[in-house]
Coordinates of C-alpha atoms (C1' of nucleotides) in Angstrom, one line a residue:
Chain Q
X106 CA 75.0 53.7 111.6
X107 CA 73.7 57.3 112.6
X108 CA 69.8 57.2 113.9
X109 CA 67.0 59.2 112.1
X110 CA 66.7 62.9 112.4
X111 CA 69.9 63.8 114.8
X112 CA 72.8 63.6 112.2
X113 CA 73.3 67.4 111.9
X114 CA 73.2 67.9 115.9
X115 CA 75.7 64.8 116.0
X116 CA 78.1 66.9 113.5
X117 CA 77.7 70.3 115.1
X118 CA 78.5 68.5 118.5
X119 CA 81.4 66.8 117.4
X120 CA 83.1 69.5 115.1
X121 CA 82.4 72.3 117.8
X122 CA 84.9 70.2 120.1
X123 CA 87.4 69.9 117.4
X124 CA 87.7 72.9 116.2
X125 CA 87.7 74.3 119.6
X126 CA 90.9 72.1 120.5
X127 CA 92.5 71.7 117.2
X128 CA 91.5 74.7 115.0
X129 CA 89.3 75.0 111.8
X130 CA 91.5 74.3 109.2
X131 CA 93.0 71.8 111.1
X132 CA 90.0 69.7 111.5
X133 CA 89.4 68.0 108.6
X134 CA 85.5 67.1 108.3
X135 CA 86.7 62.8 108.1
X136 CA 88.1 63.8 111.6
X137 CA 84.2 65.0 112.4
X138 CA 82.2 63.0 110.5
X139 CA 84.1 59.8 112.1
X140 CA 83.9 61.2 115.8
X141 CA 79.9 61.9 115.2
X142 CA 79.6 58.2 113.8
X143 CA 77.8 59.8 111.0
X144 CA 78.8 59.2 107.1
X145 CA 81.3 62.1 105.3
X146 CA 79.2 62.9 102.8
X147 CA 76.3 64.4 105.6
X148 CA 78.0 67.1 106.0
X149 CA 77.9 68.7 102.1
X150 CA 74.3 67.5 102.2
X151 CA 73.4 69.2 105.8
X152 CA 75.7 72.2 105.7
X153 CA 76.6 72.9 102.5
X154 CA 80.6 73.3 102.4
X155 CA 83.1 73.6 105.4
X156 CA 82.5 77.2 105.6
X157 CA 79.1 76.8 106.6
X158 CA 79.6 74.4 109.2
X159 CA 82.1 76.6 110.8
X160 CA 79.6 79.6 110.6
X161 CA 77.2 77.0 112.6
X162 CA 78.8 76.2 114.9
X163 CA 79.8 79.8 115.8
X164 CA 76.4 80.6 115.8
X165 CA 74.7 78.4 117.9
X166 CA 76.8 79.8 120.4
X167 CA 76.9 83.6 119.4
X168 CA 72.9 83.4 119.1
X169 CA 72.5 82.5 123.2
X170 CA 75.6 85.0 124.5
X171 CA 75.3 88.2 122.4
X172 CA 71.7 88.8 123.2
X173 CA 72.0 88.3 126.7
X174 CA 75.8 90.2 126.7
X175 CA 73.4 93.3 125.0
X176 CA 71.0 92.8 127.4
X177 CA 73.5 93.9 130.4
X178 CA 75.1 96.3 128.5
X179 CA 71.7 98.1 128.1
X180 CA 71.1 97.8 132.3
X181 CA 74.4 99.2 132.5
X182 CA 74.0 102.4 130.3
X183 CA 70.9 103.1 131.7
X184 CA 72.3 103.9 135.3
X185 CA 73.3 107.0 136.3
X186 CA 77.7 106.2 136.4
X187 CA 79.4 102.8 135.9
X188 CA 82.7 101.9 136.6
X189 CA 85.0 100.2 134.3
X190 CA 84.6 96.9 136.2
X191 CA 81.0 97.0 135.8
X192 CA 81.2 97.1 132.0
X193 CA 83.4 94.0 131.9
X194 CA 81.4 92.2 134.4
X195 CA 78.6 92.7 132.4
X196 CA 80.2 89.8 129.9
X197 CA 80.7 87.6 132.7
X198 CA 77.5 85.7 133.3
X199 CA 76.8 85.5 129.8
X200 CA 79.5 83.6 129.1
X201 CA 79.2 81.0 132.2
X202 CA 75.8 80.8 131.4
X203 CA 76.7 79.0 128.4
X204 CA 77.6 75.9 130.3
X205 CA 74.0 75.4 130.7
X206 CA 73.8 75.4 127.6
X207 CA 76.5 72.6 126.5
X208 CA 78.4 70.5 128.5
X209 CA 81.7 72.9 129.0
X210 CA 80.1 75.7 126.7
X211 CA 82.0 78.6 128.6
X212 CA 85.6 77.0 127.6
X213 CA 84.5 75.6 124.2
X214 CA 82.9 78.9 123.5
X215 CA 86.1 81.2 124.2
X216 CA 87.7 78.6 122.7
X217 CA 85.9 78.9 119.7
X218 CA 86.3 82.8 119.6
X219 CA 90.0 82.7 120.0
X220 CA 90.0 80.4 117.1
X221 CA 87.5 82.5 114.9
X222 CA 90.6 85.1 115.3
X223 CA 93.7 83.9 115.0
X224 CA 92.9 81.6 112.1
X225 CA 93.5 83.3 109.6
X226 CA 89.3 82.9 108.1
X227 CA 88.5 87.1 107.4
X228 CA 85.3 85.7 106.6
X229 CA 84.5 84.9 110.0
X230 CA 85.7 88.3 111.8
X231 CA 83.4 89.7 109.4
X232 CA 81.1 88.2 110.3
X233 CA 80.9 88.5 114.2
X234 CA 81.7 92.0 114.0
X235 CA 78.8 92.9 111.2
X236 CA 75.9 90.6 112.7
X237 CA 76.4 92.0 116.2
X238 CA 77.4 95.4 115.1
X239 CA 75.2 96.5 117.6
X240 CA 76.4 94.8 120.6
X241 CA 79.7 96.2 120.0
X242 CA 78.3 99.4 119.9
X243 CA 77.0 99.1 123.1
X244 CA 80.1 97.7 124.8
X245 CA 81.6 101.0 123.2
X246 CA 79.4 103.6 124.7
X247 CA 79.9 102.0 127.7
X248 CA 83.2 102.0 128.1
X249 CA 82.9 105.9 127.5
X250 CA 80.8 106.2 129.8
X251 CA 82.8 104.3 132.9
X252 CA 86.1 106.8 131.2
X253 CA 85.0 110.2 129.3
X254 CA 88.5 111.0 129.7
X255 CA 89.6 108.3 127.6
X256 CA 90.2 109.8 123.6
X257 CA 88.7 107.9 121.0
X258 CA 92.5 106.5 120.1
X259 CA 93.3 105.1 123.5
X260 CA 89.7 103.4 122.7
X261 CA 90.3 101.9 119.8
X262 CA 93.7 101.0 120.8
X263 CA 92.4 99.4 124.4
X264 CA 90.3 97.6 122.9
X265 CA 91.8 96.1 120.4
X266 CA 94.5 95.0 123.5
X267 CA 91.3 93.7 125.2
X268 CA 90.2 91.6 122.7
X269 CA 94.1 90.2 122.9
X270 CA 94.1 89.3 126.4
X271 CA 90.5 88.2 126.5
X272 CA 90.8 85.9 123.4
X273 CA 94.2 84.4 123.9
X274 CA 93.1 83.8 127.5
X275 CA 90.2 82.0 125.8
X276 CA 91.8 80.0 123.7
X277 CA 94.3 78.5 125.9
X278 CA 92.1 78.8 128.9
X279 CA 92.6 74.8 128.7
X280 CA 95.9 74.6 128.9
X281 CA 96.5 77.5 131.2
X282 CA 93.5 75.6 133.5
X283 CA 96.0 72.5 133.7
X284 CA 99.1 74.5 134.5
X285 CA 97.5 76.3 137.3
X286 CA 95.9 73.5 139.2
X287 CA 99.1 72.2 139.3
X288 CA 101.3 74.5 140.0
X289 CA 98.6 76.1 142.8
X290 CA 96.5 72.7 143.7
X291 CA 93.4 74.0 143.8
X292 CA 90.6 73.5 140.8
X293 CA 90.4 76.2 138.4
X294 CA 86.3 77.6 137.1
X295 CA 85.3 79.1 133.9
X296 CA 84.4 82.0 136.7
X297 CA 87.5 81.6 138.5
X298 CA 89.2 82.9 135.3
X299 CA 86.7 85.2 134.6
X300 CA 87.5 87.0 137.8
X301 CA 91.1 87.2 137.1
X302 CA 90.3 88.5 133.8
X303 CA 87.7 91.4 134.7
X304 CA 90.0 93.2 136.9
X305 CA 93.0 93.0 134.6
X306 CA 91.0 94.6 131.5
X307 CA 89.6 97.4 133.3
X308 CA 92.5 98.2 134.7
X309 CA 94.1 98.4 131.5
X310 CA 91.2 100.2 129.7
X311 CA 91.2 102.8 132.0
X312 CA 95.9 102.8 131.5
X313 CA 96.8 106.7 130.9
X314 CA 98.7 107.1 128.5
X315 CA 102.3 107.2 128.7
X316 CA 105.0 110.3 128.9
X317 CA 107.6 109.8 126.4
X318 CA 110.5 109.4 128.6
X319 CA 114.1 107.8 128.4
X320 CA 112.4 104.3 127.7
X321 CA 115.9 101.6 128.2
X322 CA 118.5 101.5 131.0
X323 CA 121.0 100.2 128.6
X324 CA 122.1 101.6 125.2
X325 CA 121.8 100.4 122.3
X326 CA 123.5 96.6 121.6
X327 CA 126.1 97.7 118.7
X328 CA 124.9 96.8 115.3
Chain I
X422 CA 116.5 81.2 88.0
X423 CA 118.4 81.4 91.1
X424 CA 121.8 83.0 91.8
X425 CA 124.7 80.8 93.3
X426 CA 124.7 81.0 96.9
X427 CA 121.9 83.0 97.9
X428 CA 119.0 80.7 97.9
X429 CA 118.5 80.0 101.2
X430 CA 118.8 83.5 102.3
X431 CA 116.0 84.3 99.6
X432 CA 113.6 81.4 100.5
X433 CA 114.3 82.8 104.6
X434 CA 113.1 86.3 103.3
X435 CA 110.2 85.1 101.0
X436 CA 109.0 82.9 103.9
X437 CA 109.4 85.2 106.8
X438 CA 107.3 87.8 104.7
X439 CA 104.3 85.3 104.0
X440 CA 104.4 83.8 106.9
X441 CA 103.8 87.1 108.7
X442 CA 101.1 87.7 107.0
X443 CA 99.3 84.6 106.1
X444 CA 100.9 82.2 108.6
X445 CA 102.2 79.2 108.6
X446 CA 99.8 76.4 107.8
X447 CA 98.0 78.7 105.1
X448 CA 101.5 79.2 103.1
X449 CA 102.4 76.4 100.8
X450 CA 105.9 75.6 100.0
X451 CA 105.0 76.4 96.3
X452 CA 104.3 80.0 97.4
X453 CA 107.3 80.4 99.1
X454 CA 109.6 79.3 96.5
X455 CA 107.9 80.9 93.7
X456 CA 108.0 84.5 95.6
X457 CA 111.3 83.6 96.1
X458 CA 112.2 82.3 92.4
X459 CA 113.8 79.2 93.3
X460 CA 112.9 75.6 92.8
X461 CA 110.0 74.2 94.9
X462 CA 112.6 71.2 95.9
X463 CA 115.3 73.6 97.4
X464 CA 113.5 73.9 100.3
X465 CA 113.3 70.4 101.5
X466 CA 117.7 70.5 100.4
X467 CA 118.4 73.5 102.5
X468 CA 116.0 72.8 105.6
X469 CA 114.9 69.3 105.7
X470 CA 111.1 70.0 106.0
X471 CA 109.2 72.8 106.3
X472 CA 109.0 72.4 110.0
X473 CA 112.4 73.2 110.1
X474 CA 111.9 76.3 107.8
X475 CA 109.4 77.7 109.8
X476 CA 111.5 77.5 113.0
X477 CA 114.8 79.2 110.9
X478 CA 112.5 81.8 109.9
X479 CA 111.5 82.7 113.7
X480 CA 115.0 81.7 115.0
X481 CA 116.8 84.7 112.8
X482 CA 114.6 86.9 114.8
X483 CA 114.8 85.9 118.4
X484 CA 118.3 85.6 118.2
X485 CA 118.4 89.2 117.2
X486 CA 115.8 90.0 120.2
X487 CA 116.0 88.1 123.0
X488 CA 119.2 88.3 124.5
X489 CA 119.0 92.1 123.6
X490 CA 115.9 91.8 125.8
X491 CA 117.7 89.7 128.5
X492 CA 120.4 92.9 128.9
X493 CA 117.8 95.6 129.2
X494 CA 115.8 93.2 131.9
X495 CA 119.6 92.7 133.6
X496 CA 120.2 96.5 134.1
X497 CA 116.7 97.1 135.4
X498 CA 117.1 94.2 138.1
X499 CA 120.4 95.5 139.2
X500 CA 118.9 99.2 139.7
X501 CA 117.1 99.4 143.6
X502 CA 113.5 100.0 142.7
X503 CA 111.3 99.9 139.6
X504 CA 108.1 100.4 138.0
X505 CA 105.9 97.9 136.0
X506 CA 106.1 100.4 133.0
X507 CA 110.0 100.2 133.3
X508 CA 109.7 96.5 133.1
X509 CA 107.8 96.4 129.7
X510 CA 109.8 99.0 128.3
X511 CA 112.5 96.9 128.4
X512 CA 111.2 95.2 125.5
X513 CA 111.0 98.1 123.4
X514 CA 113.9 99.3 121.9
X515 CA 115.0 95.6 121.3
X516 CA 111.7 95.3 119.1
X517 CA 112.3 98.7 117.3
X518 CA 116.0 97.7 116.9
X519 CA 114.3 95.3 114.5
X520 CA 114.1 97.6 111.9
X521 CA 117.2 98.0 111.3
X522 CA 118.0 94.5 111.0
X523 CA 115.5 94.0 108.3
X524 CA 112.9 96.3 106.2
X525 CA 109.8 96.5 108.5
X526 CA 111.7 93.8 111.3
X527 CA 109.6 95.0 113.8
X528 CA 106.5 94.5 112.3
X529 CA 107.1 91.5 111.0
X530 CA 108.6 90.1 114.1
X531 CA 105.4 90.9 116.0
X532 CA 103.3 89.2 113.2
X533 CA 105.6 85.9 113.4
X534 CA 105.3 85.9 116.9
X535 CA 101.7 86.1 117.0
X536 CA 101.4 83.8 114.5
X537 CA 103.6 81.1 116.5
X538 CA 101.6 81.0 119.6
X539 CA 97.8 81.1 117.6
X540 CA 98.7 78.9 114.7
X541 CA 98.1 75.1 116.5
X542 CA 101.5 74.0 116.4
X543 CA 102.6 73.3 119.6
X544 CA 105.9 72.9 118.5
X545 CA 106.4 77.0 118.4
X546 CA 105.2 77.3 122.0
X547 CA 106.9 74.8 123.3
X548 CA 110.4 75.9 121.1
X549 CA 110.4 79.7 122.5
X550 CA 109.5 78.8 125.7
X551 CA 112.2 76.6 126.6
X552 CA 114.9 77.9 124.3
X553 CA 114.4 81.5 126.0
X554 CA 113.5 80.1 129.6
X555 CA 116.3 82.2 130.9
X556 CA 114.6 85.2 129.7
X557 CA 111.1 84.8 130.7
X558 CA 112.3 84.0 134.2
X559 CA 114.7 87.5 134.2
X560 CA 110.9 88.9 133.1
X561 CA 109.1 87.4 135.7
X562 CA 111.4 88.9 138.6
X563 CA 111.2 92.1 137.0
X564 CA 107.7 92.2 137.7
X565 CA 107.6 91.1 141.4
X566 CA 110.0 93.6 141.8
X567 CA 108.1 96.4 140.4
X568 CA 105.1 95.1 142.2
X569 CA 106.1 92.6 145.5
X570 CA 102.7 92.5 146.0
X571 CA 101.1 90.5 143.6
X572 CA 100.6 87.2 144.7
X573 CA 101.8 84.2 142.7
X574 CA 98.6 83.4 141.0
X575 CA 98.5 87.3 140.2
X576 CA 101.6 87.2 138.4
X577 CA 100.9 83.8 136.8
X578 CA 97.5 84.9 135.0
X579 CA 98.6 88.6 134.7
X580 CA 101.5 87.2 132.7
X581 CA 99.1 85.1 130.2
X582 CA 96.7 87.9 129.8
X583 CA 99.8 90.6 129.3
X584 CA 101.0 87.5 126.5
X585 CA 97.3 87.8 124.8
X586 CA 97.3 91.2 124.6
X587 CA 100.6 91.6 123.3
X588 CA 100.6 89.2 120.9
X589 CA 97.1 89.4 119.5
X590 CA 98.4 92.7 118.8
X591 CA 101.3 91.7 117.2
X592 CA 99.3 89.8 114.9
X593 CA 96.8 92.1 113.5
X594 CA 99.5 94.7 113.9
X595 CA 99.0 95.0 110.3
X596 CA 95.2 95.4 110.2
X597 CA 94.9 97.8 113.2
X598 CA 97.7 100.3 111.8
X599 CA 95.4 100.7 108.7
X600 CA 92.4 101.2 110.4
X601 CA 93.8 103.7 112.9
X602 CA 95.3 105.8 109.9
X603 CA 91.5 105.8 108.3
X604 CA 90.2 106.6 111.8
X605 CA 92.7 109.0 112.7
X606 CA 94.1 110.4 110.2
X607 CA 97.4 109.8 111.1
X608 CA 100.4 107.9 110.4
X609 CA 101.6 105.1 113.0
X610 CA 104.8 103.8 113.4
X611 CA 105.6 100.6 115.5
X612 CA 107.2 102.7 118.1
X613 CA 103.6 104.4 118.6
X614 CA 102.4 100.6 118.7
X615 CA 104.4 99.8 121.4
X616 CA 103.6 102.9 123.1
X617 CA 100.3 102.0 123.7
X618 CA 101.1 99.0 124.5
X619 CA 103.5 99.4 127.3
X620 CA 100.6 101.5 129.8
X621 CA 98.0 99.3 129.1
X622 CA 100.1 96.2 129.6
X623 CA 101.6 97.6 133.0
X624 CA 98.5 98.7 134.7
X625 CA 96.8 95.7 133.8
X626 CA 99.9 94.1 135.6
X627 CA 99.2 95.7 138.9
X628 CA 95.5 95.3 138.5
X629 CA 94.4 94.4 142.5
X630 CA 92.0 91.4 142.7
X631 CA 88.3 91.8 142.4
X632 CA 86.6 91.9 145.4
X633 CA 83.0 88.7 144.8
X634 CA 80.1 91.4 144.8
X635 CA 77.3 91.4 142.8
X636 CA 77.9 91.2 139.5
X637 CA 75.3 91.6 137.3
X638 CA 72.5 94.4 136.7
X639 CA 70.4 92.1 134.8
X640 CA 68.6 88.9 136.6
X641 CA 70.1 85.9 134.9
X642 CA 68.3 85.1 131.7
X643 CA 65.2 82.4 131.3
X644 CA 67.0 79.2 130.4
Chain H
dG587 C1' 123.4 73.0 94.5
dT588 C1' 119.8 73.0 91.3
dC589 C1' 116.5 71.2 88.4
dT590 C1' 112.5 68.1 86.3
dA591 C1' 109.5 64.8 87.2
dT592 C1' 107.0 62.1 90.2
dA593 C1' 105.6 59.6 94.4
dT594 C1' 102.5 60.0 98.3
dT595 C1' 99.1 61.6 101.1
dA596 C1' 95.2 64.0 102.5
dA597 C1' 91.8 67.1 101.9
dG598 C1' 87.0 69.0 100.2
dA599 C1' 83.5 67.8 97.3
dT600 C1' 80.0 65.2 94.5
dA601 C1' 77.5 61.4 91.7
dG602 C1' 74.3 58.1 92.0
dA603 C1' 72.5 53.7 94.2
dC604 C1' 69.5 52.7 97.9
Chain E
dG499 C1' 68.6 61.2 104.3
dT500 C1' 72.2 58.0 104.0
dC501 C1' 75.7 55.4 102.0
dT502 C1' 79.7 53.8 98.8
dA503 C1' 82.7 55.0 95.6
dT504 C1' 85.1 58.3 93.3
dC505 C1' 86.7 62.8 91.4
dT506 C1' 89.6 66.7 91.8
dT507 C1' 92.9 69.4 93.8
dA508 C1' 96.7 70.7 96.3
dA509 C1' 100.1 69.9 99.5
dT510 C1' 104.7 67.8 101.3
dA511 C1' 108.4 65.3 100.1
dT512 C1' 111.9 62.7 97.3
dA513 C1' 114.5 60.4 93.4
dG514 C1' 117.7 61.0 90.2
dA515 C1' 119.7 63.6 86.1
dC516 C1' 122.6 67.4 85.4

DNA sequence: GTCTATATTAAGATAGAC
DNA sequence: GTCTATCTTAATATAGAC
């Protein structure tokens, strides 16, 4: 039933849009191999295991927007000041540029982040974080360099909150798409969103830290 | 094994524990029950299906939170002015208050939480948010009243980020407090958690729209 | 209420013909 | 490279004795 030579693309194409919408480990690879029109047993022979796949999918897409996120990162740190803006901007046509790409590759690829996180799969937060080490190291220096006031624990702890907002927003940036062209009428971007986003994370990267003050109005409920 | 009338207080404990840490799909029924030391079959007596378990599990803790979270949101409405910082301080001392309810509540509250919105199941999502609707709405006036400004969208997308930051967070609560006491050298409580948390999430809050300039240092990238 | 035993289903993976 | 058929494992769930 599947033609010569394209039964791995037809499997990466179809399981990167399940597993963006329904999760890894909730896609089962009948639920791909049937959607691709392809036989089950092409994907142990093309890919190995489940794992694999998963890792191939992710990279197709981290290959074309971690290069290219470097590349701004690098512009960036080689002017004289940035502001925090500019360091999260520089993510921004990376990412949209990934609808060239694929068809919808901006949503499917945050999407596909969001998922590499919250499923549970350690393997695959290692491996983001060790095969672009370097990228993140980047994003890092930046961020010092738009903030020298920050200390190295607000980083750490900013950016750990960034990576929150940004992927959550990422992974449900369907849904939330759907409930905002509704509830405002007008038709929601991958950059509209983007925008929102930028704004909101350097705002909070640059958050001072807080004064411990009386923290509640009301005392404690009895217990 | 078991003892006479304690079981399903024991399976509630087991569960709540792995489920916090592994989530909900990845933990078997098996698992639970043997952590627990009861029969595998007492599960489906005392809750019907796991489904059910895993909404008794979160239930024991939003019970204990959210109307403590609706009084602290009530006195800060009825006060004349506040800040966005008062607003999500509100939600702190019903969060710490956890602890006391249960070894490491807190914690593991913010793990289940995280867990319910990233783990597929709409079910969670879709269970908080209307059971607590009452709640999230006394939220959501809190923060037009900190900031009357923000504009509807604003507040919408501000809201979802705040969500993803907060509850990514929660998740890998775990994770980050070991890697901060490596970094840092320093013990961390929940409390200094949420301490973090509460700046970042309110400036991020107020963050004021981004005004379309250029956005890139970097010409787009051959495609 | 608790247990053993088992039914049922669905998943990942592989052997071997073509 | 592709297909059918099957193996193996592991999960939820239930029936029925005690």
């Amino acid at each position: 039933m599947a033609g010569r030579g394209e039964t791995k693309a037809k499997i990466l194409d179809a399981a990167e849009q399940l597993f963006a919408e329904h999760g890894f480990k909730e896609t089962s690879l009948r639920t791909i191999t049937g959607k691709a029109g392809v036989n089950l047993a092409s994907v142990n022979y093309h890919f190995g295991d489940k794992k694999s796949l998963v890792r191939a999918v992710l990279s197709r897409y981290l290959e074309a927007f971690m290069p290219a996120l470097g590349e701004q990162l690098q512009a960036l740190l080689s002017e004289p000041h940035c502001t925090m803006e500019q360091v999260f901007a520089c993510a921004k046509q990376p990412v949209l540029a990934l609808d060239k790409y694929r068809p919808h590759g901006a949503a499917t690829f945050m999407q596909l982040i969001g998922r590499g996180y919250s499923d549970v799969q350690g393997h695959l937060r290692w491996f983001i974080t060790t095969r672009y080490e370097h990228v993140l190291s980047l994003f890092n220096q930046a961020v010092r360099k738009a903030n020298p006031d920050l200390t190295s624990e607000a980083v750490f702890w900013h950016l750990h909150f960034t990576l929150g907002a940004a992927i959550f927003t990422m992974a449900s940036s369907e849904a939330l798409r759907d409930i905002a062209e509704n509830d405002f009428g007008r038709s929601l971007d991958s950059e509209a969103i983007v925008d929102r986003l930028i704004p909101y994370l350097a705002a909070g990267m640059n958050a001072k830290p807080r004064q411990a003050s009386q923290d509640n109005i009301v005392a404690f409920a009895a217990e």
